[in-house]
Coordinates of C-alpha atoms and ligand atoms in Angstrom, one line a residue:
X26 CA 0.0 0.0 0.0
X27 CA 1.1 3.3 -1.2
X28 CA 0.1 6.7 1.5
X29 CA -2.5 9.0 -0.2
X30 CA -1.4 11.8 -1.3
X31 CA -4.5 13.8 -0.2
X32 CA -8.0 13.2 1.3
X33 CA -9.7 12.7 -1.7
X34 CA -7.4 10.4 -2.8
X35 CA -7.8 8.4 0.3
X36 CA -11.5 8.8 0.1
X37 CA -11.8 7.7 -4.0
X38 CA -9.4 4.3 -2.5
X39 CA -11.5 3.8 0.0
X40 CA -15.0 3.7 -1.8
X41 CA -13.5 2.2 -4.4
X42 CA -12.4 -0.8 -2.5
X43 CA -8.5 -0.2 -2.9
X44 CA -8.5 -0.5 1.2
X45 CA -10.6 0.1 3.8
X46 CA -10.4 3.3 6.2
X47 CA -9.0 0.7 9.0
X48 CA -6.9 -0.8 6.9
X49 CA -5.4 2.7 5.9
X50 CA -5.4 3.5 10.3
X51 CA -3.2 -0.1 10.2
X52 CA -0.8 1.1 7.4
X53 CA 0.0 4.2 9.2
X54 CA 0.2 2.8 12.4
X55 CA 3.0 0.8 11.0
X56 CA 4.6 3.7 9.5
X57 CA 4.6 5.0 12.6
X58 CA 6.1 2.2 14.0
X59 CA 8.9 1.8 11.7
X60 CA 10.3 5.6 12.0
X61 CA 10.1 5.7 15.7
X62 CA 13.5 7.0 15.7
X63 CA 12.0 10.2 14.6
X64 CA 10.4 10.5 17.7
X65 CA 7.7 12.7 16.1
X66 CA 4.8 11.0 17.9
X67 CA 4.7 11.6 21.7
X68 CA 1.5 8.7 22.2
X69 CA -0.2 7.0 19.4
X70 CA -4.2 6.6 19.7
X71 CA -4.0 3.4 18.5
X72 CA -7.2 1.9 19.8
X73 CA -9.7 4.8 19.8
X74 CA -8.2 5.5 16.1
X75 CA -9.0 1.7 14.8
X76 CA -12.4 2.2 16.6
X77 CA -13.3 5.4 14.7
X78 CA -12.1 3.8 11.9
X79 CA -14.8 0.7 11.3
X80 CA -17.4 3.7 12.1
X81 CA -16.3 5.6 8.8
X82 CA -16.1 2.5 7.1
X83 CA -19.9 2.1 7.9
X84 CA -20.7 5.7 7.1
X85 CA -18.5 5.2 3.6
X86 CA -20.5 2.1 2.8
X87 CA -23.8 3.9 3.7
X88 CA -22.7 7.1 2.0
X89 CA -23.3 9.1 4.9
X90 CA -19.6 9.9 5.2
X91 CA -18.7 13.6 6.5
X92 CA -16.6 16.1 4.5
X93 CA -13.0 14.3 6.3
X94 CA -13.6 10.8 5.8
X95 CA -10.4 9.2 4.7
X96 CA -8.2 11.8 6.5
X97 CA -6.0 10.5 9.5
X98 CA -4.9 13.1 11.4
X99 CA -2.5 13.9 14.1
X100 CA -3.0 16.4 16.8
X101 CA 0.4 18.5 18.4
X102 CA 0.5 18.0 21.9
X103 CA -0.9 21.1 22.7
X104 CA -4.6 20.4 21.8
X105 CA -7.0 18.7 24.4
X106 CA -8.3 15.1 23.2
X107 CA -10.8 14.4 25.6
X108 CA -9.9 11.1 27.8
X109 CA -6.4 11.7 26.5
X110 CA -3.4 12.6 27.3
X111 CA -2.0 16.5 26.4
X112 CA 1.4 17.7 27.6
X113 CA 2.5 20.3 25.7
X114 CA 6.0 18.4 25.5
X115 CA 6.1 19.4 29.2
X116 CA 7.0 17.7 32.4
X117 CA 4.5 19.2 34.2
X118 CA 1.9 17.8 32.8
X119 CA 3.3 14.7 33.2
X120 CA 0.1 12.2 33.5
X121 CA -2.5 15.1 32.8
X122 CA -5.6 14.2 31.1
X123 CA -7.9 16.1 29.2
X124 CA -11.5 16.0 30.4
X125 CA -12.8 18.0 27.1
X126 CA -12.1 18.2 23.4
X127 CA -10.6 21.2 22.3
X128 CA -13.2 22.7 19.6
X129 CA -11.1 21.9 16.9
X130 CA -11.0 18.1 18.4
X131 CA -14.7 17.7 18.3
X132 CA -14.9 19.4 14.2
X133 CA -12.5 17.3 13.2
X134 CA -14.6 14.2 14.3
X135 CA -17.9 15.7 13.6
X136 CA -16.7 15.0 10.2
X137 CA -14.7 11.9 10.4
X138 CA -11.4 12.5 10.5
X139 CA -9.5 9.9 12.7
X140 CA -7.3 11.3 15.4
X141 CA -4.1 9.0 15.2
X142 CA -1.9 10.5 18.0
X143 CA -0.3 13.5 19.8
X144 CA 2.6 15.3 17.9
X145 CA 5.6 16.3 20.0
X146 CA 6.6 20.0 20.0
X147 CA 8.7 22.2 21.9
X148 CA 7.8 22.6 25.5
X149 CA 4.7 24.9 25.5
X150 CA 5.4 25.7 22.2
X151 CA 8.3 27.7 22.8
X152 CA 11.0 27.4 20.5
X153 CA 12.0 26.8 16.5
X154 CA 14.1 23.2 16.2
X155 CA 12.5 20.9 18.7
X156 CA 14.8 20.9 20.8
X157 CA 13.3 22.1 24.0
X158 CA 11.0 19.3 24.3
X159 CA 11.3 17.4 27.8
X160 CA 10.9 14.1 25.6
X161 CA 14.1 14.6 23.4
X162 CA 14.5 16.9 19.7
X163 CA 12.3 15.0 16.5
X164 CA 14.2 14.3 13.8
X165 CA 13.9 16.0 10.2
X166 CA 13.1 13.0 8.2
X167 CA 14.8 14.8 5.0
X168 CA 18.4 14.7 6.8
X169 CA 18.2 13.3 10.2
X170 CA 21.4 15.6 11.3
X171 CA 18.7 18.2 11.2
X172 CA 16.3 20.2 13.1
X173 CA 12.6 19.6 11.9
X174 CA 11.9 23.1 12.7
X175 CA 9.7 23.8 15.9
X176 CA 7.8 24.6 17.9
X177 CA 5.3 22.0 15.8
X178 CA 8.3 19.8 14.7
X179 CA 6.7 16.3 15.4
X180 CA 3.3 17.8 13.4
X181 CA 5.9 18.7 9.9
X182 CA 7.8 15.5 10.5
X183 CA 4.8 12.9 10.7
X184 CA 3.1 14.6 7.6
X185 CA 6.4 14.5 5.7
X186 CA 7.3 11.0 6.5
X187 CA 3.7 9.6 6.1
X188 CA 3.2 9.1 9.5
X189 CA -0.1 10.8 8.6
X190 CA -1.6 12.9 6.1
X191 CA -2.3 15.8 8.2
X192 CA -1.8 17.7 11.3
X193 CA -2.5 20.3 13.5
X194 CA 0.0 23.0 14.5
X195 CA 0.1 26.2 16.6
X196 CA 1.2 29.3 15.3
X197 CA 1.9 31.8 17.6
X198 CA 5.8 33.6 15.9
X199 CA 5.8 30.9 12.9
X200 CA 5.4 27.1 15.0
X201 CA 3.9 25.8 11.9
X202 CA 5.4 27.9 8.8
X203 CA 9.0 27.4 9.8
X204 CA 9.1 23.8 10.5
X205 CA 6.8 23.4 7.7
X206 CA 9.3 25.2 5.5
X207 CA 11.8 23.1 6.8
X208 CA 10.2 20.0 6.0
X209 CA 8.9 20.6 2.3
X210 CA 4.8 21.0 4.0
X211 CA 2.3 23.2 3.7
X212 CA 1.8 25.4 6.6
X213 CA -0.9 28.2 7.2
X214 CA -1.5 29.7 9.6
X215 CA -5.0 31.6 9.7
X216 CA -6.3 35.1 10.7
X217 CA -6.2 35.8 14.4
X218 CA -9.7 35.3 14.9
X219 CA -10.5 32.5 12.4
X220 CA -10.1 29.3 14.3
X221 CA -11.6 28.7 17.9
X222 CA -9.0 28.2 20.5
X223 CA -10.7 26.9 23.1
X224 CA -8.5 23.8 24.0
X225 CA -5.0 24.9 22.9
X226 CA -2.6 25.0 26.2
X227 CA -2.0 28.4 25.8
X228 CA 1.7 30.4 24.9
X229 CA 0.8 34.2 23.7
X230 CA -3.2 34.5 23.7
X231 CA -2.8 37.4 21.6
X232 CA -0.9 35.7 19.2
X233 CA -1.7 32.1 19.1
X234 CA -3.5 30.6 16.6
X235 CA -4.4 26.5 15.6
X236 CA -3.4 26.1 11.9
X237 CA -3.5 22.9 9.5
X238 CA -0.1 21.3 8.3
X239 CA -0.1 19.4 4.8
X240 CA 0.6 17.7 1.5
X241 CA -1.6 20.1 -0.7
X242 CA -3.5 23.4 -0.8
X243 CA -6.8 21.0 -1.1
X244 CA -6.2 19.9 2.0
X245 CA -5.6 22.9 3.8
X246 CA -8.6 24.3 2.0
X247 CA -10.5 21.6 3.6
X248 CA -9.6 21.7 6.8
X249 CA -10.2 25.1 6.9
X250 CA -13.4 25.1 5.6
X251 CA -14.2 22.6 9.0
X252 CA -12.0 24.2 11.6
X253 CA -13.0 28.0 10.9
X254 CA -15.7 29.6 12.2
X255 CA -17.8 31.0 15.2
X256 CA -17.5 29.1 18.6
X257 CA -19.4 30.5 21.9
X258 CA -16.0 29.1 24.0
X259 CA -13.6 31.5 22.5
X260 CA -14.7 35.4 22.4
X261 CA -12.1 36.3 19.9
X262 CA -13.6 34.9 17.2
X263 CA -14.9 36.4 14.3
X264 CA -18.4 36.0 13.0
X265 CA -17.6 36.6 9.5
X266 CA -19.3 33.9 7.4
X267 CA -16.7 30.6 6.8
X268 CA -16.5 30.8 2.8
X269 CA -16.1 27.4 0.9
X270 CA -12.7 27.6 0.9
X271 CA -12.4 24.0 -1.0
X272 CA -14.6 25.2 -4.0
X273 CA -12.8 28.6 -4.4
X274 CA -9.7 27.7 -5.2
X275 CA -9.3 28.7 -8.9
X276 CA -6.8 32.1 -8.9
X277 CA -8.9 34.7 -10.6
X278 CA -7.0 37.7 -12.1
X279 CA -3.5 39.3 -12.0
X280 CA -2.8 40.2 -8.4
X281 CA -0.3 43.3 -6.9
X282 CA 1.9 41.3 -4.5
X283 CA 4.5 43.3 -2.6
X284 CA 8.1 42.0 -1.9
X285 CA 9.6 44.1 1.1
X286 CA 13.3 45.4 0.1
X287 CA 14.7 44.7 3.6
X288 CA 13.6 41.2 3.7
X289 CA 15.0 40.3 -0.1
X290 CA 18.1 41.8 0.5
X291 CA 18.9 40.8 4.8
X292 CA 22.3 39.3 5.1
X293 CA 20.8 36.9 6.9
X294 CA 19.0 35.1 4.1
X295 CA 20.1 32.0 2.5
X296 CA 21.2 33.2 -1.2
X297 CA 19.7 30.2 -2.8
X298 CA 16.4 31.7 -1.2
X299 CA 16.9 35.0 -2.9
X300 CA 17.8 33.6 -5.7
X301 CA 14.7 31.5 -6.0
X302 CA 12.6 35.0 -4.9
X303 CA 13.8 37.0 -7.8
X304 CA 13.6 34.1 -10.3
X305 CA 9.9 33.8 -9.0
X306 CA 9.2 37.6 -9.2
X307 CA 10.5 37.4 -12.8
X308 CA 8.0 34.6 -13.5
X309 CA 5.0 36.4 -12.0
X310 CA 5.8 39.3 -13.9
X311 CA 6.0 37.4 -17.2
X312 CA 2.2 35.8 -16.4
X313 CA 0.7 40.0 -15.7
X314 CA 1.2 40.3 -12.2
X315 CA 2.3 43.3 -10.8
X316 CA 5.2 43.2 -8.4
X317 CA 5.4 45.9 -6.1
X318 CA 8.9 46.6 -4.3
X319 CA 8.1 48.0 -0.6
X320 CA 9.8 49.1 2.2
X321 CA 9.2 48.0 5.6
X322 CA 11.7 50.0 8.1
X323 CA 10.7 48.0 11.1
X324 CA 12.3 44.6 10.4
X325 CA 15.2 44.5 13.5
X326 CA 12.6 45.4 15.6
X327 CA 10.4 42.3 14.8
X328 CA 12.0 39.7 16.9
X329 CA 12.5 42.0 20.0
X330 CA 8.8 43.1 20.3
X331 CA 7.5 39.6 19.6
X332 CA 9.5 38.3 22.6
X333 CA 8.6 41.3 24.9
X334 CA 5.1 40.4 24.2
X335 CA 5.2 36.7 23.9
X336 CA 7.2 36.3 27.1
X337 CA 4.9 39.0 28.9
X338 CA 1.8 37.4 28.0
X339 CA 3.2 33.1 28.8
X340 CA 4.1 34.1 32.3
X341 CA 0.4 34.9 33.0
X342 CA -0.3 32.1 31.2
X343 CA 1.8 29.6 32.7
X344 CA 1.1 30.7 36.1
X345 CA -1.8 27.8 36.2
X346 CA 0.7 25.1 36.6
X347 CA 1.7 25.4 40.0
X348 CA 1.9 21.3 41.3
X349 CA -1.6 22.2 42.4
X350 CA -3.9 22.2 39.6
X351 CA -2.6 20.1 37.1
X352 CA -0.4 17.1 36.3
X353 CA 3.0 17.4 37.9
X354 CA 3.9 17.6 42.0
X355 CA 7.1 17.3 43.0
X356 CA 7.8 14.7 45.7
X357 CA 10.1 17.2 48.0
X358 CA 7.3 19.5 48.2
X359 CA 6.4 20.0 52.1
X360 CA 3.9 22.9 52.3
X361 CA 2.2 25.2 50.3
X362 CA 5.2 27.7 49.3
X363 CA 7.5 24.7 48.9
X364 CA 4.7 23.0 46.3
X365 CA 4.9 26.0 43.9
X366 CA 8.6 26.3 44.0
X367 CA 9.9 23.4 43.8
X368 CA 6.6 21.9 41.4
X369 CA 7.7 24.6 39.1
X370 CA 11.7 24.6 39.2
X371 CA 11.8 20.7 38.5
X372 CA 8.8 20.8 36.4
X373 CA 9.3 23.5 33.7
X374 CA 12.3 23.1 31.1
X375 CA 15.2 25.7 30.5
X376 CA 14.0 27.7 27.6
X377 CA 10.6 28.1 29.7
X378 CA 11.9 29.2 32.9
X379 CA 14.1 31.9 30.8
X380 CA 10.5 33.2 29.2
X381 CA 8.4 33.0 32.3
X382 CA 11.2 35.1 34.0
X383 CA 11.7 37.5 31.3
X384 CA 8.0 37.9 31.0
X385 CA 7.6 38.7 34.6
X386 CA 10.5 41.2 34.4
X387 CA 9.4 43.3 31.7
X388 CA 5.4 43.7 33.5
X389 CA 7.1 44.4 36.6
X390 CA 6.7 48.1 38.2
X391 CA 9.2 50.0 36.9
X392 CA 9.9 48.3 34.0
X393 CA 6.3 47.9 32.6
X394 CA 6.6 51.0 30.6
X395 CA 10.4 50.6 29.2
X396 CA 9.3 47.0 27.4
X397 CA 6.1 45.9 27.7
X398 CA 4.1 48.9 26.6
X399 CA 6.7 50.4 23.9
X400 CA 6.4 46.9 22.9
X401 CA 2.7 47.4 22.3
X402 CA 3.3 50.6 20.5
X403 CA 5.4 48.8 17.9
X404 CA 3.5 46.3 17.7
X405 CA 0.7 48.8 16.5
X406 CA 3.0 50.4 13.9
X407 CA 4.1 46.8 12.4
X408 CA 0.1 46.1 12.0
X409 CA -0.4 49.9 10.9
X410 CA 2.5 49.3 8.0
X411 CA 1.4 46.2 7.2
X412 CA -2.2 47.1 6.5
X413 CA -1.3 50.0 4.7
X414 CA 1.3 47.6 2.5
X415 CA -2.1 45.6 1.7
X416 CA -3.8 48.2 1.2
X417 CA -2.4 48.4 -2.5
X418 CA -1.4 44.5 -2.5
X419 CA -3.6 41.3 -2.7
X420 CA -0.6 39.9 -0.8
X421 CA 3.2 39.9 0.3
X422 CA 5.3 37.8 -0.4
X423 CA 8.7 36.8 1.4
X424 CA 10.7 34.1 2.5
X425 CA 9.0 31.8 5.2
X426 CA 12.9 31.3 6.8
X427 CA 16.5 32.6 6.1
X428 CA 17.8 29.2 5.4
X429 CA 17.4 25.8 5.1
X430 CA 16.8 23.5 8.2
X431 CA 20.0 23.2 10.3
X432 CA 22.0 20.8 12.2
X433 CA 21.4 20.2 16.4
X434 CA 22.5 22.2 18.4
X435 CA 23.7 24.8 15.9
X436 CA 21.9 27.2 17.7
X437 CA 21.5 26.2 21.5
X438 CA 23.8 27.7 23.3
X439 CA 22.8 31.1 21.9
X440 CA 19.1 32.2 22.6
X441 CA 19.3 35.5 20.6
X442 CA 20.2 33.6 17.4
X443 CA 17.4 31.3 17.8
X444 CA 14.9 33.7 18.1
X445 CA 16.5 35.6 14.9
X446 CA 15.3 31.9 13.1
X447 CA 11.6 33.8 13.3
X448 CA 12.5 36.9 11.6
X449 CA 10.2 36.6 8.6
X450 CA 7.7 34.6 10.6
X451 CA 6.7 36.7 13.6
X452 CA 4.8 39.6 11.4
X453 CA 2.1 37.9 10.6
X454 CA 1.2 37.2 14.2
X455 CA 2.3 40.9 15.3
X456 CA -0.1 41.9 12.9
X457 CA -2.7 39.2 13.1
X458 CA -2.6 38.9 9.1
X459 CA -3.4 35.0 7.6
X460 CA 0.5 33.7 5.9
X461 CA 1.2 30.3 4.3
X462 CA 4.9 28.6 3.9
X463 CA 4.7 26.8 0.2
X464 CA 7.4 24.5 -0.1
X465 CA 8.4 26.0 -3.6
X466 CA 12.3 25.8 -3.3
X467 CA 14.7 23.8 -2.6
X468 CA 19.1 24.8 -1.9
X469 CA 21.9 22.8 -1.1
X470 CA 21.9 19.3 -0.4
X471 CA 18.1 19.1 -1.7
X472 CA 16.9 20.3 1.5
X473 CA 13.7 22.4 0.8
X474 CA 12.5 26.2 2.1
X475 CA 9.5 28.2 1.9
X476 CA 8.3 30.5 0.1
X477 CA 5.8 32.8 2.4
X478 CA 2.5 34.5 1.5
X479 CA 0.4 36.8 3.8
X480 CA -2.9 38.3 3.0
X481 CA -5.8 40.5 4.3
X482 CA -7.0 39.7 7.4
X483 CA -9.9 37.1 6.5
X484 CA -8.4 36.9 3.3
X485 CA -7.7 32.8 3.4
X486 CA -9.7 32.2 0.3
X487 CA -8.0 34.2 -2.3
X488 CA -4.3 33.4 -0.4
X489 CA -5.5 29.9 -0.9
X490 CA -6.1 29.9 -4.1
X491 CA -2.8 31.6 -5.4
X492 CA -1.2 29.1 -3.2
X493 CA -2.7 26.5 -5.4
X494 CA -1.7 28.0 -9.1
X495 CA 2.1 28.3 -7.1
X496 CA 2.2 25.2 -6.4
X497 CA 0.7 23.6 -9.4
X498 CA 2.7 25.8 -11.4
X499 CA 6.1 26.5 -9.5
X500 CA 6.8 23.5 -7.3
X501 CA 10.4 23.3 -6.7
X502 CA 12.4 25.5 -8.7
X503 CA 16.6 23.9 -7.7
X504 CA 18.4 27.5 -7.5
X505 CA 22.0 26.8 -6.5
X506 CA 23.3 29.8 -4.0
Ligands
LIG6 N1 9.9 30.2 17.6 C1 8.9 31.1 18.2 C2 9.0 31.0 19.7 O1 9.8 30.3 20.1 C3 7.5 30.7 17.7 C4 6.8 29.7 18.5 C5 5.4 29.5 18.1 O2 5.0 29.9 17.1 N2 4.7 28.7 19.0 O3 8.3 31.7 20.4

């Protein structure tokens, strides 16, 4: 049996008689098996997912199928499975076990996709190469020397490696563009306000958003069309109708699309990836697209002000896992004081403690109006400029990462130049815009990078559908740097 290489694929097999839906459950549990060393799976669902198969197979032979059937799917250990286990790659939630689905969970299955297992991450989603997990770094399966990219590393590496055919990331500075970049995926993440949250541990409220990881456009079209949408458990949704994002994805028209001078020419990028940029620009100008060259003065101040903000807003956040509530207690723990302290020293991981005690710092009195309110400021000038960029443009384009994935450790022992990783990424979530990685390119040593998109706010539709004609049209270009 060969992995399908979309949903309608799997669906057509199915009906068809090819294989069963259980029989496809099977063939990835195997798959799952057999690249354990990947270590991209923290649990696998193995029961509850051969249960749900047999009932699609009974919907599918009664044609009463929903709109996923065929799809297994794997969830990243940040979103509540109800009866299941959720740690958020995290210690302290060792043994915690969700007693709700998050509303993502219960869409998927509402229209039978088959959950097949928890992704691992970084811990709390904090990070971009794995590594921080408390249950060891997921390999790339391109190059096993190399990072998959984080913080939803174990979601890019199971779809990559057929472990799956889809997965759910968070997004909350690039968590699912750049490891999908570095994994040759699709990643979207969607407008802040698109896709419910309720059930997502959370990082950066303001910031975080659930996003779909995957082969194909169709795919992510699909999964948008179920995920998006209106949900009384999270008041930050929009109620701006869901469009049919699976039926609208022919690319109407020649579109303006800005490319941002400082980003094309950072010395940072990769210049394979720049390469491949201005060979694409020359292409979309040859089909009647109009490329716009724009400037956008506040790139160093990107990373800074997303982790002002992001590190501000987690040690509210993660003030709920205090050996009390949830999961993890240590065993030295003699009273009250003692159970927060030392729950929360042996419980939380490095590259946490670092943000929970940065985050404090820059709300503290004194401080407050240095960091975390300037931050604010810029972060209302990045959203102000990037508006007024699509004001004249359907979209932007950019790259999704300045290079390719790298090797361990290339950048642990130097925070600062691990948070640089999310230069390009971290925009779209200051501003709150919708961006996609395409896996267009690919630089030395075949290893693939994106090629990044933003849109409109609520824009998914169009963005969607010039994804599509990019990558039906412009699937990896080899540019040599
Ligand atoms: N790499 C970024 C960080 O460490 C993004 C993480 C994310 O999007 N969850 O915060």
């Amino acid at each position: 049996m060969k992995a399908p290489s979309s949903v309608s694929e799997a669906l057509s097999s199915i009906k068809t008689g090819s294989y069963t839906t259980k029989d496809l459950v099977s063939f990835y549990l195997h798959r799952i098996e057999e690249n354990k060393d990947l270590n991209a799976f923290r649990e696998v669902f193995e029961k509850t997912a051969l249960e749900a198969a047999e009932r699609v197979d009974e919907k599918i032979r009664s044609g009463t199928q929903g709109k996923l059937a065929g799809l297994v799917i794997g969830l990243k250990d940040n979103i509540c499975y109800k009866n299941h286990q959720v740690s958020a790659s995290s210690k302290i939630l060792d043994g915690f076990i969700s007693i709700y689905n998050a509303t993502v969970v219960d869409r998927l299955i509402n229209e039978d996709a088959i959950i097949i297992g928890r992704l691992n991450c970084d811990e709390f989603a904090m990070g971009s190469s794995n590594e921080n997990s408390a249950f060891g770094a997921v390999k790339n399966p391109l190059d096993k020397n190399r990072v998959p990219g984080g913080s939803s590393g174990g979601s890019v590496a199971a779809v990559a490696a057929d472990l799956c055919l889809a997965t759910l990331g968070s997004d909350t500075g690039g968590s699912i563009r750049q490891p999908a970049s570095f994994t040759g995926t699709v990643g979207l993440k969607p407008t802040y306000g698109r896709i419910s949250r309720y059930g997502l541990i959370a990082y950066a409220s303001s910031f975080d958003q659930i996003g779909p990881i995957t082969k194909n456009i169709p795919d992510a079209a699909l999964l948008m069309e179920v995920l998006s949408g209106m949900d009384e458990y999270d008041s930050t949704l929009s109620s701006k109708p869901v469009p049919s994002y699976s039926k609208e994805l022919q690319s109407a028209g020649r579109k303006n699309i800005a490319v941002i001078k400082e980003c094309i020419e950072n010395d940072g990028l990769n210049p394979a990836i720049r390469n491949y940029i201005r060979s694409l620009i020359d292409e979309l100008k040859k089909e009647g697209h109009t490329i716009n060259e724009v400037s956008f003065p506040y790139l160093e101040y990107m990373v800074p002000t997303y982790y002002v903000l992001t590190t501000a807003e987690a040690s509210s956040n993660l003030g709920r896992f205090d050996g009390v509530h949830y999961g993890y207690r240590s065993k030295a723990a003699y009273d009250l004081d003692s159970t927060y302290r030392k729950s929360r020293t042996e419980g939380f991981g490095k590259e946490v403690k670092r943000r929970i005690m940065l985050g404090t710092f820059v709300l503290s009195e004194g401080y407050y109006d240095a960091y975390y309110a300037k931050a604010q400021r810029v972060r209302r000038l990045i959203r102000n400029r990037t508006n007024e960029i699509l004001k004249d443009n359907d979209f932007i384009l950019l790259p999704s990462t300045p290079d390719v994935a790298f090797e361990f450790g290339k950048n642990s022992s130097d925070p600062v130049k691990m948070y640089l990783e999310d230069i390009f990424t971290v925009q779209a979530n200051l501003a709150g815009n919708p961006a996609i990685s395409l896996p267009l390119g690919k630089a030395e040593n075949d290893l693939p990078f994106g090629i990044q998109l933003i849109a409109r706010d609520f824009e998914e539709s169009p963005l969607l559908a010039f994804s599509n004609h990019l990558m039906n049209t412009k699937t990896l270009i080899k540019t040599e740097s």
